[in-house]
JSON list of C-alpha atoms in Angstrom, two decimals:
[
{"chain": "A", "resi": 223, "resn": "MET", "atom": "CA", "xyz": [0.00, -13.92, -169.76]},
{"chain": "A", "resi": 224, "resn": "SER", "atom": "CA", "xyz": [0.42, -10.42, -168.90]},
{"chain": "A", "resi": 225, "resn": "ASN", "atom": "CA", "xyz": [3.47, -9.30, -166.78]},
{"chain": "A", "resi": 226, "resn": "GLY", "atom": "CA", "xyz": [1.45, -6.38, -164.95]},
{"chain": "A", "resi": 227, "resn": "CYS", "atom": "CA", "xyz": [-0.77, -6.71, -161.89]},
{"chain": "A", "resi": 228, "resn": "PRO", "atom": "CA", "xyz": [-4.22, -8.13, -162.68]},
{"chain": "A", "resi": 229, "resn": "ILE", "atom": "CA", "xyz": [-5.93, -5.21, -160.54]},
{"chain": "A", "resi": 230, "resn": "CYS", "atom": "CA", "xyz": [-3.85, -2.02, -161.35]},
{"chain": "A", "resi": 231, "resn": "ALA", "atom": "CA", "xyz": [-1.50, -3.23, -164.34]},
{"chain": "A", "resi": 232, "resn": "LYS", "atom": "CA", "xyz": [1.66, -1.83, -162.59]},
{"chain": "A", "resi": 233, "resn": "PRO", "atom": "CA", "xyz": [4.67, -4.28, -162.54]},
{"chain": "A", "resi": 234, "resn": "VAL", "atom": "CA", "xyz": [4.63, -7.35, -160.60]},
{"chain": "A", "resi": 235, "resn": "SER", "atom": "CA", "xyz": [6.28, -7.91, -157.07]},
{"chain": "A", "resi": 236, "resn": "PRO", "atom": "CA", "xyz": [8.08, -10.79, -156.37]},
{"chain": "A", "resi": 237, "resn": "ASP", "atom": "CA", "xyz": [6.91, -10.60, -152.75]},
{"chain": "A", "resi": 238, "resn": "PHE", "atom": "CA", "xyz": [3.19, -10.25, -153.92]},
{"chain": "A", "resi": 239, "resn": "ARG", "atom": "CA", "xyz": [3.18, -12.17, -157.05]},
{"chain": "A", "resi": 240, "resn": "PRO", "atom": "CA", "xyz": [1.00, -11.99, -159.15]},
{"chain": "A", "resi": 241, "resn": "PHE", "atom": "CA", "xyz": [0.19, -8.64, -157.68]},
{"chain": "A", "resi": 242, "resn": "CYS", "atom": "CA", "xyz": [2.00, -5.50, -157.44]},
{"chain": "A", "resi": 243, "resn": "SER", "atom": "CA", "xyz": [1.46, -4.89, -153.59]},
{"chain": "A", "resi": 244, "resn": "LYS", "atom": "CA", "xyz": [-0.26, -6.24, -150.66]},
{"chain": "A", "resi": 245, "resn": "ARG", "atom": "CA", "xyz": [-3.05, -3.55, -151.28]},
{"chain": "A", "resi": 246, "resn": "CYS", "atom": "CA", "xyz": [-3.74, -5.34, -154.70]},
{"chain": "A", "resi": 247, "resn": "ALA", "atom": "CA", "xyz": [-3.70, -8.73, -153.38]},
{"chain": "A", "resi": 248, "resn": "ASP", "atom": "CA", "xyz": [-6.28, -7.66, -150.54]},
{"chain": "A", "resi": 249, "resn": "VAL", "atom": "CA", "xyz": [-8.67, -5.76, -153.14]},
{"chain": "A", "resi": 250, "resn": "ASP", "atom": "CA", "xyz": [-8.54, -9.26, -155.06]},
{"chain": "A", "resi": 251, "resn": "LEU", "atom": "CA", "xyz": [-9.25, -11.28, -152.08]},
{"chain": "A", "resi": 252, "resn": "HIS", "atom": "CA", "xyz": [-12.20, -8.90, -151.07]},
{"chain": "A", "resi": 253, "resn": "ARG", "atom": "CA", "xyz": [-13.57, -9.16, -154.54]},
{"chain": "A", "resi": 254, "resn": "TRP", "atom": "CA", "xyz": [-13.63, -13.23, -154.01]},
{"chain": "A", "resi": 255, "resn": "LEU", "atom": "CA", "xyz": [-15.10, -12.99, -150.58]},
{"chain": "A", "resi": 256, "resn": "SER", "atom": "CA", "xyz": [-17.70, -10.57, -151.52]},
{"chain": "A", "resi": 257, "resn": "GLY", "atom": "CA", "xyz": [-18.99, -12.46, -154.47]},
{"chain": "A", "resi": 258, "resn": "THR", "atom": "CA", "xyz": [-17.77, -10.05, -157.01]},
{"chain": "A", "resi": 259, "resn": "TYR", "atom": "CA", "xyz": [-16.13, -12.79, -158.62]},
{"chain": "A", "resi": 260, "resn": "VAL", "atom": "CA", "xyz": [-18.48, -15.70, -159.38]},
{"chain": "A", "resi": 261, "resn": "ILE", "atom": "CA", "xyz": [-17.74, -18.98, -161.08]},
{"chain": "A", "resi": 262, "resn": "PRO", "atom": "CA", "xyz": [-20.64, -19.98, -163.16]},
{"chain": "A", "resi": 263, "resn": "GLY", "atom": "CA", "xyz": [-22.47, -23.35, -162.16]},
{"chain": "A", "resi": 264, "resn": "LEU", "atom": "CA", "xyz": [-25.42, -25.33, -162.94]},
{"chain": "A", "resi": 265, "resn": "ASP", "atom": "CA", "xyz": [-28.88, -24.54, -161.17]},
{"chain": "A", "resi": 266, "resn": "ASP", "atom": "CA", "xyz": [-30.21, -27.09, -158.46]},
{"chain": "A", "resi": 267, "resn": "ASP", "atom": "CA", "xyz": [-30.75, -30.71, -159.54]},
{"chain": "A", "resi": 268, "resn": "PRO", "atom": "CA", "xyz": [-33.82, -31.26, -161.44]},
{"chain": "A", "resi": 269, "resn": "PRO", "atom": "CA", "xyz": [-36.74, -32.80, -159.15]},
{"chain": "A", "resi": 270, "resn": "ALA", "atom": "CA", "xyz": [-36.42, -36.48, -158.57]},
{"chain": "A", "resi": 271, "resn": "ASP", "atom": "CA", "xyz": [-39.10, -38.69, -160.38]},
{"chain": "A", "resi": 272, "resn": "ASP", "atom": "CA", "xyz": [-41.62, -39.93, -157.88]},
{"chain": "A", "resi": 273, "resn": "GLY", "atom": "CA", "xyz": [-42.83, -42.80, -159.86]},
{"chain": "A", "resi": 274, "resn": "GLU", "atom": "CA", "xyz": [-46.36, -41.26, -159.91]},
{"chain": "A", "resi": 275, "resn": "GLY", "atom": "CA", "xyz": [-48.52, -40.25, -162.63]},
{"chain": "A", "resi": 276, "resn": "ASP", "atom": "CA", "xyz": [-48.48, -40.24, -166.34]},
{"chain": "A", "resi": 277, "resn": "GLU", "atom": "CA", "xyz": [-49.08, -44.00, -166.67]}
]
């Protein structure tokens, strides 16, 4: 794992770990809240079988 801030690569500050400053922590938070970071997921569930047809 890197010893630098994941936003700007400056040395990490113990007060804002894993970031170097409050600014970089806020940039990261904004990226999560605005949808820049996306965790891939599955599409909607397939439609349920209603028991009709194909008999």
